[in-house]
Amino acid sequence: MEYEKYLSDKVKKLKASAIREMFKLMSDPEIISLAGGSPDPSLFPSEALAEIAADILKNQPVTALQYGTTDGYRPFKEAALNRAKKINSVAEGDKIIITTGEQQGIDLAVKTLVNEGECVAVEQPSFVGSLNSIRAHNAVLVPVELEDDGISTDRFEEILKETRIKLLYTIPNFQNPSGITMTIEKRKKLLELASKYDFLIIEDNPYGDLRFAGEDVPTIKSLDTEGRVIYCSSFSKILSPGMRLGYVICSGAVIDRIEIAKQANDVHTPFLTQMIAAAYLEKYDIDKDIERAREVYGRKCAFMLECMEKYFPKSLKWTHPEGGLFIMCTAPEGTDIDALLKESLKNKVAFVAGSGFMVDQEKPCSMFRLNYSTMPEEKIEKGIKALGEVLHKMV
Ligand SMILES: Cc1ncc(COP(=O)(O)O)c(C=O)c1O
């Protein structure tokens, strides 16, 4: 059966995520993957979660296994809301909806706010999952260049003068793929621009807790006095990505409509995982887990940077993240990153080519993303050394 002709246009234009494709390769145990964005699995509190899960299934089976409410399991909603309150990211009148991973929260927010053909501004490069979600809703992606201290607000204002932007999607903390953090000045400037040119902002903050250097910067949501920010975050990077627990916080018709959109999407996020997470947050100190994660990622990041200094050609540039999971490298213009990746895979080292993070994925792109969270240190060194050898040959 030739199915191609039956596919919708909006699905046909999506390219498989390079990262998801990489996951397929990961079954080869010899591959050193600097590609994914997964947390260090040694940080999962598996034993505690196993005990809690068994207890819930034994003592509260009906709540865990029956249909639940769309906005989420109340104690988990409260726990998530309290985490957001701690960073002043809940305003009066705000509501929270638990989503099946933050990816769903972003997708529902875009679906709720953007009509076909309307413009959504994004940092370039940006998170491929969100770019694909915006594409799938037939919106027009408008790239705004990312500078060392966050999105270029000057360039963005030039764009705003000429183009009606309905929504800005931004990852201000330890951005994926760059690891870059936006300054408070730029966060304030974005809110000024949002007010002046009348657009809303999706603030995507799954990595905010994972700061291992420098000072915390207030969320855009915490600086917002007009209710322009839809705040999305996740438990994927601080508890477990497999539990698929994210959330959206905002107010009024937007959050009400996101809830209705979710009903048509998956009815609700599984109560079992929400209950397990709620009990974990009640019984254990997740901030201690986060402290440990920061320490582990800070050490691994510093170690990877050291290895890069040692093994990479001097003509490459890279970011120096203060948190999160990623370093972005820029090779001299004209470097064929796809060819580099092919060669590197022959040497059993995987990374993610930058083109997938661009609005126009066909344009030549000399960037690539490295992840330091998943591999142990000896593999980080082995991987960076092998990649360095390929780079010396090809750059
Ligand atoms: C920037 C960014 N936003 C959102 C997500 C989605 O997270 P979740 O696992 O909660 O769906 C990711 C996942 O890697 C991400 O990097």
mmCIF file of N, CA, C and O in Angstrom, residues 9 22 35 39 42 52-53 64 67 72-73 104 117 137 145 148 153-154 157 162 189 193 215 269 321 329 368 384:
data_model
loop_
_atom_site.group_PDB
_atom_site.id
_atom_site.type_symbol
_atom_site.label_atom_id
_atom_site.label_comp_id
_atom_site.label_asym_id
_atom_site.label_seq_id
_atom_site.Cartn_x
_atom_site.Cartn_y
_atom_site.Cartn_z
ATOM 1 N N ASP A 9 -0.718 17.561 4.686
ATOM 2 C CA ASP A 9 0.410 18.446 4.355
ATOM 3 C C ASP A 9 1.193 18.803 5.609
ATOM 4 O O ASP A 9 2.405 18.873 5.598
ATOM 5 N N MET A 22 18.648 9.780 16.435
ATOM 6 C CA MET A 22 19.866 9.356 17.132
ATOM 7 C C MET A 22 19.558 8.263 18.151
ATOM 8 O O MET A 22 20.351 7.378 18.389
ATOM 9 N N ALA A 35 24.857 13.049 22.130
ATOM 10 C CA ALA A 35 23.766 13.573 21.313
ATOM 11 C C ALA A 35 22.504 13.869 22.118
ATOM 12 O O ALA A 35 21.893 14.919 21.951
ATOM 13 N N PRO A 39 18.625 13.178 31.273
ATOM 14 C CA PRO A 39 19.327 13.328 32.550
ATOM 15 C C PRO A 39 20.249 12.139 32.800
ATOM 16 O O PRO A 39 20.069 11.079 32.201
ATOM 17 N N SER A 42 21.773 7.847 36.771
ATOM 18 C CA SER A 42 22.129 7.498 38.160
ATOM 19 C C SER A 42 21.424 8.440 39.142
ATOM 20 O O SER A 42 21.409 8.203 40.343
ATOM 21 N N ILE A 52 6.876 3.860 46.404
ATOM 22 C CA ILE A 52 5.686 4.720 46.367
ATOM 23 C C ILE A 52 4.660 4.160 45.387
ATOM 24 O O ILE A 52 3.462 4.086 45.686
ATOM 25 N N ALA A 53 5.143 3.721 44.215
ATOM 26 C CA ALA A 53 4.219 3.206 43.189
ATOM 27 C C ALA A 53 3.464 1.990 43.715
ATOM 28 O O ALA A 53 2.234 1.871 43.546
ATOM 29 N N ALA A 64 -5.766 6.067 41.048
ATOM 30 C CA ALA A 64 -4.623 5.911 40.138
ATOM 31 C C ALA A 64 -5.044 5.351 38.778
ATOM 32 O O ALA A 64 -4.445 5.693 37.755
ATOM 33 N N TYR A 67 -10.306 7.239 35.183
ATOM 34 C CA TYR A 67 -10.167 8.543 34.516
ATOM 35 C C TYR A 67 -10.036 9.627 35.583
ATOM 36 O O TYR A 67 -10.614 9.509 36.673
ATOM 37 N N GLY A 72 -5.417 17.991 36.130
ATOM 38 C CA GLY A 72 -4.406 17.253 36.887
ATOM 39 C C GLY A 72 -4.863 16.799 38.260
ATOM 40 O O GLY A 72 -5.958 17.161 38.717
ATOM 41 N N TYR A 73 -4.009 16.011 38.896
ATOM 42 C CA TYR A 73 -4.257 15.461 40.239
ATOM 43 C C TYR A 73 -3.961 16.574 41.236
ATOM 44 O O TYR A 73 -2.838 17.106 41.262
ATOM 45 N N GLN A 104 3.977 18.754 25.569
ATOM 46 C CA GLN A 104 2.540 18.891 25.318
ATOM 47 C C GLN A 104 2.046 20.280 25.718
ATOM 48 O O GLN A 104 1.200 20.860 25.030
ATOM 49 N N GLY A 117 -0.802 30.444 9.412
ATOM 50 C CA GLY A 117 -0.243 31.600 8.693
ATOM 51 C C GLY A 117 0.196 32.733 9.602
ATOM 52 O O GLY A 117 0.835 33.678 9.149
ATOM 53 N N HIS A 137 1.320 23.384 13.455
ATOM 54 C CA HIS A 137 0.109 24.204 13.522
ATOM 55 C C HIS A 137 0.055 25.214 12.366
ATOM 56 O O HIS A 137 -0.727 26.166 12.411
ATOM 57 N N GLU A 145 18.047 36.096 15.812
ATOM 58 C CA GLU A 145 19.332 35.496 16.176
ATOM 59 C C GLU A 145 19.583 35.522 17.675
ATOM 60 O O GLU A 145 19.159 36.434 18.388
ATOM 61 N N ASP A 148 25.257 35.926 22.678
ATOM 62 C CA ASP A 148 25.842 35.264 23.856
ATOM 63 C C ASP A 148 25.048 35.524 25.128
ATOM 64 O O ASP A 148 25.159 34.776 26.099
ATOM 65 N N THR A 153 17.512 41.438 21.076
ATOM 66 C CA THR A 153 16.288 42.243 21.201
ATOM 67 C C THR A 153 16.289 43.386 20.170
ATOM 68 O O THR A 153 15.223 43.824 19.731
ATOM 69 N N ASP A 154 17.490 43.841 19.766
ATOM 70 C CA ASP A 154 17.539 44.907 18.739
ATOM 71 C C ASP A 154 17.007 44.382 17.425
ATOM 72 O O ASP A 154 16.164 44.993 16.764
ATOM 73 N N GLU A 157 13.313 43.845 17.528
ATOM 74 C CA GLU A 157 12.485 45.046 17.364
ATOM 75 C C GLU A 157 12.406 45.460 15.896
ATOM 76 O O GLU A 157 11.343 45.867 15.417
ATOM 77 N N GLU A 162 8.220 45.537 11.195
ATOM 78 C CA GLU A 162 7.772 45.177 9.838
ATOM 79 C C GLU A 162 6.783 44.023 9.797
ATOM 80 O O GLU A 162 6.054 43.852 8.832
ATOM 81 N N LYS A 189 13.349 43.821 28.471
ATOM 82 C CA LYS A 189 13.151 44.422 27.154
ATOM 83 C C LYS A 189 12.080 43.641 26.365
ATOM 84 O O LYS A 189 11.236 44.234 25.690
ATOM 85 N N LEU A 193 8.731 45.099 24.747
ATOM 86 C CA LEU A 193 8.379 44.911 23.330
ATOM 87 C C LEU A 193 7.016 44.239 23.205
ATOM 88 O O LEU A 193 6.208 44.595 22.346
ATOM 89 N N GLU A 215 24.665 33.475 38.915
ATOM 90 C CA GLU A 215 23.519 33.850 39.758
ATOM 91 C C GLU A 215 22.211 33.583 39.036
ATOM 92 O O GLU A 215 22.118 33.793 37.826
ATOM 93 N N THR A 269 -3.360 13.847 31.852
ATOM 94 C CA THR A 269 -2.068 13.189 32.071
ATOM 95 C C THR A 269 -2.286 12.050 33.071
ATOM 96 O O THR A 269 -3.052 12.235 34.028
ATOM 97 N N PRO A 321 28.196 27.117 29.306
ATOM 98 C CA PRO A 321 26.929 27.217 30.041
ATOM 99 C C PRO A 321 27.113 27.326 31.554
ATOM 100 O O PRO A 321 28.097 26.830 32.103
ATOM 101 N N CYS A 329 28.708 24.115 19.766
ATOM 102 C CA CYS A 329 29.981 24.420 19.114
ATOM 103 C C CYS A 329 29.724 25.031 17.748
ATOM 104 O O CYS A 329 28.802 24.619 17.046
ATOM 105 N N PHE A 368 27.005 22.539 15.966
ATOM 106 C CA PHE A 368 26.526 21.252 16.456
ATOM 107 C C PHE A 368 26.421 21.290 17.980
ATOM 108 O O PHE A 368 27.012 22.147 18.628
ATOM 109 N N ILE A 384 35.186 12.981 23.196
ATOM 110 C CA ILE A 384 35.685 14.289 22.749
ATOM 111 C C ILE A 384 37.022 14.123 22.030
ATOM 112 O O ILE A 384 37.298 14.792 21.024
#
